């Protein structure tokens, strides 16, 4: 099969966003044999891999080894990477439409959801997404400051990101030194005064969003005890009935882990992590300088919602938790892209199975697609993006079959290359990235660490002899 109206041309595809979803789209396109494909992948950062580099916790190196798969995809002769090329700044939708038959947006979810409670913006209250990007050396966040002089901290939310953040706050400097955490974060966290960390769940243990290996790991920290108030580890009647009905072994195991934590006796470890359940923050409050000093919590009970899910509702019982540091970890949120239809309420690109839709007609916009978190919202693990990308690629190939592709006036490989060189002569190729990767790993090896990251774009360009 050849691209409609361009019989001698391979299908030219632009992928915007070099995270897992983007690489899985490329992989699925290369796997099929019916349509010859050329892929150009763009990222606004010089470095590829999205949240695998800037989101996955530095002490979870095994998860990061998935980049070996992406490396293999990038070695295909019909793949090119253009790092440090930003959609909406260096390249616009019309530019891409002029050079590609299909364009796929895989930009992920780059910001955080709000709690919408008073005091959320006090100094000392931060989005967990920023903290994560900071300790992972994301160039946009390297200058952030987090007040680690506080002894008591709370992480709001009980998803895997909340667990990552709490774990990083509880790790000893020795533990952190073995990771690829950003150097400045290693230094700041080594001086951290944080002793008590609370994880705040608005529902019960059976509804906690974190997964079992992640919560189990909390019990294995060198420098922190884990605790759960025994009464909060118990299941309420609705959760108990739900669990018995579903027979869900993973949830039963999760509850057991938490109930075991509730039996823990304090040791002489320096830090303590306490998991709280069935409480919601209703207000953050501070001192006269506007610095956070505490959090007001309301107790919840669960009820069966219309969809059958157990939801929290506040009862009239309040408590105050004195904390000087709050990290809000209630989910990531997608950011709209210039000229691309967006569903503000869900924080995703308007789409059906990956085909981007026109808001006026709800009909697919020819040649425009999406995959990953910006398509479906911030859920699932890295591997979830594989079937998600497959769904998008299936639509793309079906549309090729129908001749429903863009008709770029300049589909030649050299044309876009010239345009990019013109717009940003400092763009980063995959070869450039491999060089940066090697330099990071070499520096890491000298220190017994997986890598020492470049955390500023200037440093990266200098290392490549560009400035
Ligand atoms: P998440 O799993 O959706 O968890 C969000 C948490 O925030 C939930 O506990 C949620 O409670 C809570 N929450 C939401 N709104 C709230 C509010 N107004 N007040 C109090 N709590 C609120 O999101 P995430 O932790 O950001 O993770 C995103 C995805 O990445 C997940 O699929 C996660 O598994 C994945 N991830 C995986 C790993 C790993 O595999 N190691 C690491 C990091 C992230 P409710 O459940 O009650 O809504």
Coordinates of C-alpha atoms and ligand atoms in Angstrom, one line a residue:
X1 CA 0.0 0.0 0.0
X2 CA 1.3 3.5 -0.8
X3 CA 0.1 6.8 0.5
X4 CA -2.8 8.1 -1.5
X5 CA -1.9 10.6 -4.2
X6 CA 1.8 10.1 -3.6
X7 CA 2.6 6.7 -5.0
X8 CA 6.4 6.9 -4.7
X9 CA 6.3 8.4 -1.3
X10 CA 6.6 6.5 2.1
X11 CA 4.2 7.7 4.8
X12 CA 5.9 10.6 6.5
X13 CA 4.9 10.9 10.2
X14 CA 5.8 13.6 12.7
X15 CA 5.6 12.6 16.4
X16 CA 5.5 15.5 18.8
X17 CA 6.7 14.4 22.3
X18 CA 9.6 11.9 22.9
X19 CA 8.2 10.1 25.9
X20 CA 7.0 6.4 26.1
X21 CA 3.8 7.1 24.1
X22 CA 5.7 8.7 21.2
X23 CA 8.2 5.8 21.1
X24 CA 5.5 3.2 21.2
X25 CA 3.7 5.0 18.3
X26 CA 7.0 4.8 16.3
X27 CA 7.4 1.1 17.3
X28 CA 3.9 0.1 16.1
X29 CA 4.4 2.0 12.8
X30 CA 7.8 0.3 12.2
X31 CA 6.4 -3.1 13.1
X32 CA 3.8 -3.2 10.3
X33 CA 4.9 -4.0 6.8
X34 CA 2.1 -2.8 4.6
X35 CA 3.1 0.9 4.5
X36 CA 6.7 2.1 4.3
X37 CA 7.0 4.7 7.0
X38 CA 9.5 7.5 8.0
X39 CA 9.2 8.9 11.4
X40 CA 10.5 12.3 12.7
X41 CA 10.2 12.7 16.5
X42 CA 10.3 16.2 18.1
X43 CA 10.8 17.2 21.7
X44 CA 11.1 20.6 23.3
X45 CA 13.8 19.2 25.6
X46 CA 17.2 18.2 24.2
X47 CA 16.8 14.8 25.9
X48 CA 14.3 12.1 24.9
X49 CA 12.2 9.8 27.1
X50 CA 9.8 12.2 28.8
X51 CA 8.7 11.0 32.2
X52 CA 11.0 8.0 32.1
X53 CA 13.8 10.6 32.6
X54 CA 12.0 13.3 34.4
X55 CA 9.2 11.4 36.2
X56 CA 10.3 7.9 37.2
X57 CA 11.9 8.1 40.6
X58 CA 15.7 8.1 40.7
X59 CA 15.8 5.1 43.0
X60 CA 13.7 3.1 40.5
X61 CA 16.5 2.4 37.9
X62 CA 15.0 -0.9 36.8
X63 CA 11.9 0.9 35.5
X64 CA 14.2 3.3 33.6
X65 CA 15.8 0.4 31.7
X66 CA 12.8 0.5 29.4
X67 CA 14.8 3.2 27.5
X68 CA 16.8 0.3 25.9
X69 CA 13.7 -0.5 23.9
X70 CA 13.4 3.1 22.8
X71 CA 17.1 3.2 21.9
X72 CA 16.5 0.2 19.5
X73 CA 13.5 2.0 17.9
X74 CA 15.7 5.2 17.5
X75 CA 18.3 3.1 15.6
X76 CA 15.9 2.4 12.7
X77 CA 17.3 4.1 9.6
X78 CA 13.9 5.7 8.9
X79 CA 13.8 7.4 12.4
X80 CA 15.1 10.9 13.2
X81 CA 15.0 12.7 16.5
X82 CA 14.9 16.5 16.7
X83 CA 15.4 17.5 20.4
X84 CA 15.2 21.1 21.6
X85 CA 12.6 21.8 19.0
X86 CA 9.4 23.1 20.5
X87 CA 6.0 22.8 18.8
X88 CA 4.4 26.2 19.0
X89 CA 7.8 28.0 19.2
X90 CA 10.2 26.6 16.6
X91 CA 7.6 24.7 14.6
X92 CA 3.9 25.4 14.1
X93 CA 1.0 23.2 12.9
X94 CA 1.2 24.6 9.4
X95 CA 4.9 23.8 9.2
X96 CA 4.2 20.2 10.1
X97 CA 1.2 20.0 7.7
X98 CA 3.5 21.2 5.0
X99 CA 5.9 18.3 5.5
X100 CA 4.1 15.3 6.9
X101 CA 1.1 13.0 6.0
X102 CA 0.3 12.4 9.6
X103 CA 1.1 14.2 12.9
X104 CA 0.8 12.5 16.3
X105 CA 0.8 14.5 19.5
X106 CA 2.3 12.6 22.5
X107 CA 3.1 15.4 24.9
X108 CA 1.9 13.8 28.1
X109 CA 0.5 15.6 31.1
X110 CA 2.9 18.4 32.1
X111 CA 1.2 20.1 35.0
X112 CA -0.7 19.2 38.2
X113 CA -4.4 19.2 39.2
X114 CA -5.5 21.7 41.8
X115 CA -7.0 20.9 45.2
X116 CA -9.1 24.0 45.2
X117 CA -8.9 24.7 48.9
X118 CA -7.9 27.9 50.7
X119 CA -4.2 28.3 51.3
X120 CA -3.1 26.0 48.5
X121 CA -0.7 28.7 47.3
X122 CA 1.0 29.5 50.6
X123 CA 4.7 29.3 50.5
X124 CA 5.6 25.8 51.7
X125 CA 2.8 24.2 49.6
X126 CA 4.0 22.8 46.3
X127 CA 2.8 20.6 43.5
X128 CA 4.3 17.2 43.7
X129 CA 4.8 17.3 39.9
X130 CA 7.3 20.2 40.4
X131 CA 9.1 18.4 43.2
X132 CA 9.4 15.3 41.0
X133 CA 10.7 17.3 38.0
X134 CA 13.1 19.1 40.3
X135 CA 14.7 16.0 41.9
X136 CA 14.9 14.4 38.4
X137 CA 16.9 17.3 37.0
X138 CA 14.3 18.6 34.5
X139 CA 15.9 21.8 33.1
X140 CA 12.7 23.9 33.7
X141 CA 12.6 23.0 37.4
X142 CA 16.2 23.0 38.4
X143 CA 15.9 26.5 40.0
X144 CA 12.8 25.6 42.1
X145 CA 13.2 25.9 45.9
X146 CA 11.5 23.6 48.4
X147 CA 11.6 24.4 52.1
X148 CA 13.3 21.3 53.5
X149 CA 14.1 23.1 56.7
X150 CA 10.7 21.9 58.0
X151 CA 10.4 18.9 60.3
X152 CA 6.9 17.9 59.4
X153 CA 5.7 17.4 55.9
X154 CA 2.5 16.1 54.3
X155 CA 1.9 14.6 50.8
X156 CA -1.7 14.8 49.7
X157 CA -3.0 11.9 47.7
X158 CA -2.1 8.2 47.9
X159 CA -1.1 7.4 44.3
X160 CA 2.2 6.1 43.2
X161 CA 3.5 9.6 42.6
X162 CA 2.7 10.5 46.3
X163 CA 4.5 7.3 47.3
X164 CA 7.6 8.3 45.2
X165 CA 7.7 11.7 46.7
X166 CA 7.3 10.5 50.3
X167 CA 10.0 7.9 49.7
X168 CA 12.4 10.4 48.3
X169 CA 11.8 12.6 51.4
X170 CA 12.5 9.6 53.6
X171 CA 15.6 8.2 51.9
X172 CA 18.9 8.7 53.6
X173 CA 21.6 10.6 51.8
X174 CA 23.5 7.3 51.4
X175 CA 20.5 5.8 49.6
X176 CA 20.1 8.8 47.4
X177 CA 23.7 8.9 46.5
X178 CA 23.4 5.6 44.7
X179 CA 20.8 7.0 42.3
X180 CA 20.8 9.4 39.4
X181 CA 19.0 12.1 41.4
X182 CA 20.0 15.6 40.3
X183 CA 23.2 16.8 42.1
X184 CA 21.5 19.9 43.5
X185 CA 18.6 17.8 44.8
X186 CA 21.0 15.3 46.4
X187 CA 22.7 18.2 48.2
X188 CA 19.4 19.8 49.3
X189 CA 17.9 16.5 50.5
X190 CA 21.1 15.6 52.3
X191 CA 20.5 18.8 54.4
X192 CA 16.8 18.1 54.8
X193 CA 15.3 18.5 58.3
X194 CA 12.2 16.6 57.5
X195 CA 11.5 13.9 60.1
X196 CA 7.7 13.2 59.9
X197 CA 6.0 12.6 56.6
X198 CA 2.3 12.0 56.3
X199 CA 0.6 10.5 53.3
X200 CA -3.0 11.7 53.2
X201 CA -5.7 9.5 51.6
X202 CA -9.2 10.7 51.3
X203 CA -10.7 7.2 51.0
X204 CA -9.8 4.0 52.8
X205 CA -6.9 1.5 52.5
X206 CA -8.8 -0.7 50.0
X207 CA -9.2 2.3 47.6
X208 CA -5.6 3.6 47.8
X209 CA -4.3 4.2 44.3
X210 CA -0.7 3.1 45.0
X211 CA 0.3 -0.4 43.9
X212 CA 1.5 -3.2 46.2
X213 CA 5.2 -3.4 45.3
X214 CA 5.5 0.4 45.8
X215 CA 3.8 0.4 49.2
X216 CA 5.8 -2.7 50.3
X217 CA 9.0 -0.9 49.4
X218 CA 8.1 1.8 52.0
X219 CA 8.6 -0.9 54.7
X220 CA 12.2 -1.5 53.5
X221 CA 13.6 2.0 53.9
X222 CA 16.9 2.3 55.7
X223 CA 16.1 5.5 57.6
X224 CA 12.4 5.6 58.1
X225 CA 9.7 3.7 60.0
X226 CA 6.3 3.2 58.4
X227 CA 3.1 3.6 60.5
X228 CA -0.7 3.5 60.0
X229 CA -3.1 4.5 62.8
X230 CA -4.6 1.0 63.6
X231 CA -8.2 2.3 63.4
X232 CA -7.5 3.8 59.9
X233 CA -6.1 0.5 58.6
X234 CA -9.4 -1.3 59.4
X235 CA -11.9 -1.5 56.5
X236 CA -15.3 0.1 56.9
X237 CA -18.3 -2.1 56.3
X238 CA -18.8 -1.0 52.7
X239 CA -15.2 -1.6 51.7
X240 CA -15.2 -5.0 53.5
X241 CA -18.4 -6.0 51.6
X242 CA -16.9 -4.7 48.3
X243 CA -13.7 -6.7 48.8
X244 CA -15.5 -9.9 49.7
X245 CA -17.8 -9.6 46.7
X246 CA -14.9 -8.9 44.2
X247 CA -12.5 -11.3 45.8
X248 CA -9.7 -9.0 44.4
X249 CA -6.5 -10.6 45.7
X250 CA -4.4 -7.5 45.0
X251 CA -6.6 -5.3 47.1
X252 CA -6.7 -7.9 49.9
X253 CA -2.9 -8.0 49.8
X254 CA -2.7 -4.2 49.9
X255 CA -5.0 -4.0 52.9
X256 CA -2.9 -6.7 54.6
X257 CA 0.4 -4.8 54.0
X258 CA -1.2 -1.7 55.5
X259 CA -2.6 -3.6 58.5
X260 CA 0.8 -5.1 59.1
X261 CA 2.2 -1.5 59.1
X262 CA -0.4 -0.6 61.7
X263 CA 1.3 -3.2 64.0
X264 CA 4.8 -1.7 63.6
X265 CA 6.5 -0.5 66.7
X266 CA 8.7 2.6 66.4
X267 CA 12.4 1.9 66.0
X268 CA 15.4 4.2 66.3
X269 CA 15.2 5.3 62.7
X270 CA 15.4 9.0 62.2
X271 CA 12.3 9.5 60.1
X272 CA 8.7 8.3 60.2
X273 CA 6.2 8.0 57.4
X274 CA 2.6 7.8 58.5
X275 CA -0.2 6.8 56.1
X276 CA -3.5 8.4 56.9
X277 CA -6.9 7.3 55.5
X278 CA -10.4 8.7 55.2
X279 CA -9.3 12.3 55.7
X280 CA -9.3 15.2 53.3
X281 CA -7.5 18.6 53.6
X282 CA -10.0 21.4 53.6
X283 CA -7.6 24.3 54.3
X284 CA -3.9 25.0 54.5
X285 CA -3.1 27.9 56.8
X286 CA 0.1 29.9 57.5
X287 CA 1.8 32.5 59.7
X288 CA 1.9 36.2 59.1
X289 CA 4.6 35.9 56.6
X290 CA 2.4 33.6 54.5
X291 CA 4.4 30.5 55.3
X292 CA 2.5 27.3 55.7
X293 CA 2.1 26.1 59.3
X294 CA -0.6 23.5 59.1
X295 CA -3.5 21.8 57.5
X296 CA -7.1 21.4 58.5
X297 CA -8.4 17.9 57.8
X298 CA -12.0 16.7 57.7
X299 CA -12.9 13.0 58.4
X300 CA -14.7 11.2 55.6
X301 CA -16.9 8.2 55.4
X302 CA -17.5 6.2 52.2
X303 CA -20.8 6.0 50.3
X304 CA -21.8 4.0 47.2
X305 CA -21.9 6.5 44.3
X306 CA -24.3 6.1 41.4
X307 CA -21.6 4.3 39.4
X308 CA -21.2 1.9 42.3
X309 CA -17.8 3.2 43.2
X310 CA -17.1 4.0 46.9
X311 CA -16.6 7.8 47.2
X312 CA -15.7 9.9 50.2
X313 CA -18.0 12.3 51.9
X314 CA -17.1 14.6 54.8
X315 CA -18.6 14.1 58.2
X316 CA -18.5 16.9 60.7
X317 CA -15.2 16.0 62.4
X318 CA -12.1 18.1 62.0
X319 CA -8.4 17.9 63.1
X320 CA -5.4 20.1 62.6
X321 CA -2.1 18.7 61.4
X322 CA 0.9 21.0 62.0
X323 CA 3.1 20.7 58.9
X324 CA 5.4 23.3 57.3
X325 CA 5.8 21.5 53.9
X326 CA 3.0 20.2 51.7
X327 CA 3.3 18.4 48.4
X328 CA 0.0 18.1 46.6
X329 CA 0.0 14.9 44.6
X330 CA -3.6 14.5 43.3
X331 CA -2.8 13.8 39.7
X332 CA -1.1 15.2 36.6
X333 CA -3.0 17.3 34.1
X334 CA -2.4 17.8 30.3
X335 CA -1.5 21.2 28.9
X336 CA -3.2 22.5 25.7
X337 CA -1.1 22.7 22.6
X338 CA -1.4 25.7 20.2
X339 CA -4.1 25.1 17.6
X340 CA -5.0 21.6 18.8
X341 CA -8.5 21.0 20.1
X342 CA -8.5 20.4 23.8
X343 CA -11.0 19.2 26.4
X344 CA -10.4 21.5 29.4
X345 CA -12.5 19.5 31.8
X346 CA -10.5 16.4 31.2
X347 CA -7.2 18.0 30.4
X348 CA -6.8 16.0 27.2
X349 CA -6.7 16.5 23.5
X350 CA -10.2 16.1 22.0
X351 CA -10.0 12.7 20.4
X352 CA -11.7 9.4 19.6
X353 CA -9.4 6.4 19.8
X354 CA -6.5 8.7 19.0
X355 CA -8.1 10.6 16.1
X356 CA -8.1 14.3 16.9
X357 CA -11.6 15.7 16.5
X358 CA -12.9 19.1 15.4
X359 CA -14.7 20.7 18.3
X360 CA -17.5 22.1 16.1
X361 CA -18.3 18.8 14.3
X362 CA -16.8 16.1 16.5
X363 CA -15.4 14.7 13.2
X364 CA -11.8 13.6 12.8
X365 CA -9.3 16.2 11.6
X366 CA -7.4 14.7 8.7
X367 CA -3.9 13.6 9.6
X368 CA -4.0 14.6 13.3
X369 CA -3.6 12.0 16.0
X370 CA -2.7 11.6 19.7
X371 CA -1.5 8.9 22.1
X372 CA -0.5 8.6 25.7
X373 CA -1.5 10.7 28.7
X374 CA -2.5 13.7 26.5
X375 CA -5.0 11.3 24.8
X376 CA -6.5 9.4 27.7
X377 CA -5.4 11.3 30.9
X378 CA -2.7 10.6 33.4
X379 CA -3.4 6.9 34.2
X380 CA -1.6 3.6 34.1
X381 CA 2.1 2.6 34.1
X382 CA 4.6 3.1 31.2
X383 CA 3.6 -0.2 29.6
X384 CA -0.1 1.0 29.4
X385 CA 1.1 3.4 26.6
X386 CA 1.8 0.4 24.4
X387 CA -1.7 -0.7 23.7
X388 CA -2.8 2.9 23.8
X389 CA -0.4 3.7 21.0
X390 CA -1.4 0.6 19.1
X391 CA -5.0 1.9 19.1
X392 CA -3.9 5.2 17.6
X393 CA -1.7 3.5 15.0
X394 CA -4.5 1.2 13.9
X395 CA -6.6 4.4 13.2
X396 CA -3.7 5.9 11.3
X397 CA -3.2 2.9 9.1
X398 CA -6.9 2.6 8.5
X399 CA -7.0 6.2 7.4
X400 CA -4.0 5.6 5.1
X401 CA -6.1 2.8 3.5
X402 CA -8.9 5.3 2.9
X403 CA -6.5 7.9 1.5
X404 CA -7.5 10.2 4.4
X405 CA -4.0 11.7 4.9
X406 CA -2.6 15.2 4.6
X407 CA -1.1 16.2 1.2
X408 CA 2.1 17.9 2.3
X409 CA 3.6 20.1 -0.5
X410 CA 7.1 19.3 0.8
X411 CA 7.3 15.7 1.9
X412 CA 11.0 15.3 1.1
X413 CA 13.2 14.4 4.1
X414 CA 15.6 17.2 3.4
X415 CA 12.9 19.9 3.4
X416 CA 12.0 19.7 7.1
X417 CA 15.6 19.2 8.0
X418 CA 16.5 22.5 6.4
X419 CA 13.6 24.2 8.1
X420 CA 14.6 23.0 11.5
X421 CA 18.2 24.0 11.0
X422 CA 16.9 27.4 10.1
X423 CA 14.6 27.7 13.1
X424 CA 16.9 26.2 15.7
X425 CA 20.5 25.5 14.6
X426 CA 21.2 24.1 18.0
X427 CA 18.7 21.2 17.7
X428 CA 19.8 17.9 19.1
X429 CA 19.9 14.7 17.0
X430 CA 19.8 11.2 18.4
X431 CA 23.6 11.0 17.9
X432 CA 24.0 14.1 20.0
X433 CA 21.7 12.6 22.7
X434 CA 23.8 9.4 22.7
X435 CA 26.9 11.5 23.3
X436 CA 25.2 13.3 26.2
X437 CA 24.0 9.9 27.5
X438 CA 27.6 8.5 27.4
X439 CA 29.0 11.6 29.2
X440 CA 26.3 11.3 31.9
X441 CA 27.0 7.6 32.4
X442 CA 30.8 8.1 32.5
X443 CA 30.5 10.8 35.1
X444 CA 28.1 8.5 37.0
X445 CA 30.5 5.6 36.9
X446 CA 33.2 7.7 38.5
X447 CA 30.9 8.2 41.5
X448 CA 29.4 4.8 41.6
X449 CA 26.1 6.1 40.3
X450 CA 24.0 5.2 37.3
X451 CA 24.6 8.6 35.8
X452 CA 25.1 12.2 36.7
X453 CA 22.5 14.2 34.8
X454 CA 23.0 17.4 32.8
X455 CA 20.3 19.6 34.2
X456 CA 20.6 22.7 32.1
X457 CA 20.3 23.1 28.4
X458 CA 23.3 25.3 28.4
X459 CA 25.4 22.6 30.0
X460 CA 24.2 20.1 27.4
X461 CA 25.1 22.4 24.5
X462 CA 28.5 23.2 26.0
X463 CA 29.2 19.5 26.4
X464 CA 28.4 19.0 22.7
X465 CA 30.8 21.9 21.9
X466 CA 28.0 24.1 20.6
X467 CA 28.7 27.2 22.8
Ligands
LIG1 P1 -3.3 8.6 40.7 O1 -2.8 7.2 40.8 O2 -4.5 9.0 40.0 O3 -3.5 9.1 42.3 C1 -4.0 10.3 42.6 C2 -4.3 10.3 44.1 O4 -4.8 11.6 44.4 C3 -5.4 9.3 44.5 O5 -5.1 8.8 45.8 C4 -6.6 10.2 44.6 O6 -7.6 9.8 45.5 C5 -6.0 11.5 45.2 N1 -6.8 12.7 45.0 C6 -7.4 13.2 43.9 N2 -8.0 14.3 44.1 C7 -8.0 14.5 45.4 C8 -8.4 15.5 46.3 N3 -9.2 16.5 45.9 N4 -8.2 15.4 47.6 C9 -7.4 14.4 48.1 N5 -6.9 13.4 47.3 C10 -7.2 13.5 46.0 O7 -2.1 9.6 40.2 P2 -0.6 9.7 40.4 O8 -0.1 9.2 41.7 O9 -0.2 11.1 40.0 O10 0.0 8.7 39.3 C11 -0.3 8.9 37.9 C12 -0.1 7.5 37.2 O11 1.3 7.2 37.1 C13 -0.8 6.4 37.9 O12 -1.3 5.5 37.0 C14 0.4 5.7 38.7 O13 0.2 4.4 39.0 C15 1.5 5.9 37.7 N6 2.8 5.9 38.4 C16 3.4 4.6 38.5 C17 4.5 4.5 39.2 C18 5.1 3.2 39.4 O14 4.7 2.2 38.8 N7 6.1 3.0 40.3 C19 5.2 5.7 39.8 C20 4.6 6.9 39.6 C21 3.4 7.0 38.9 P3 -8.9 9.0 44.9 O15 -8.5 7.7 44.5 O16 -9.9 9.1 46.0 O17 -9.4 9.8 43.7

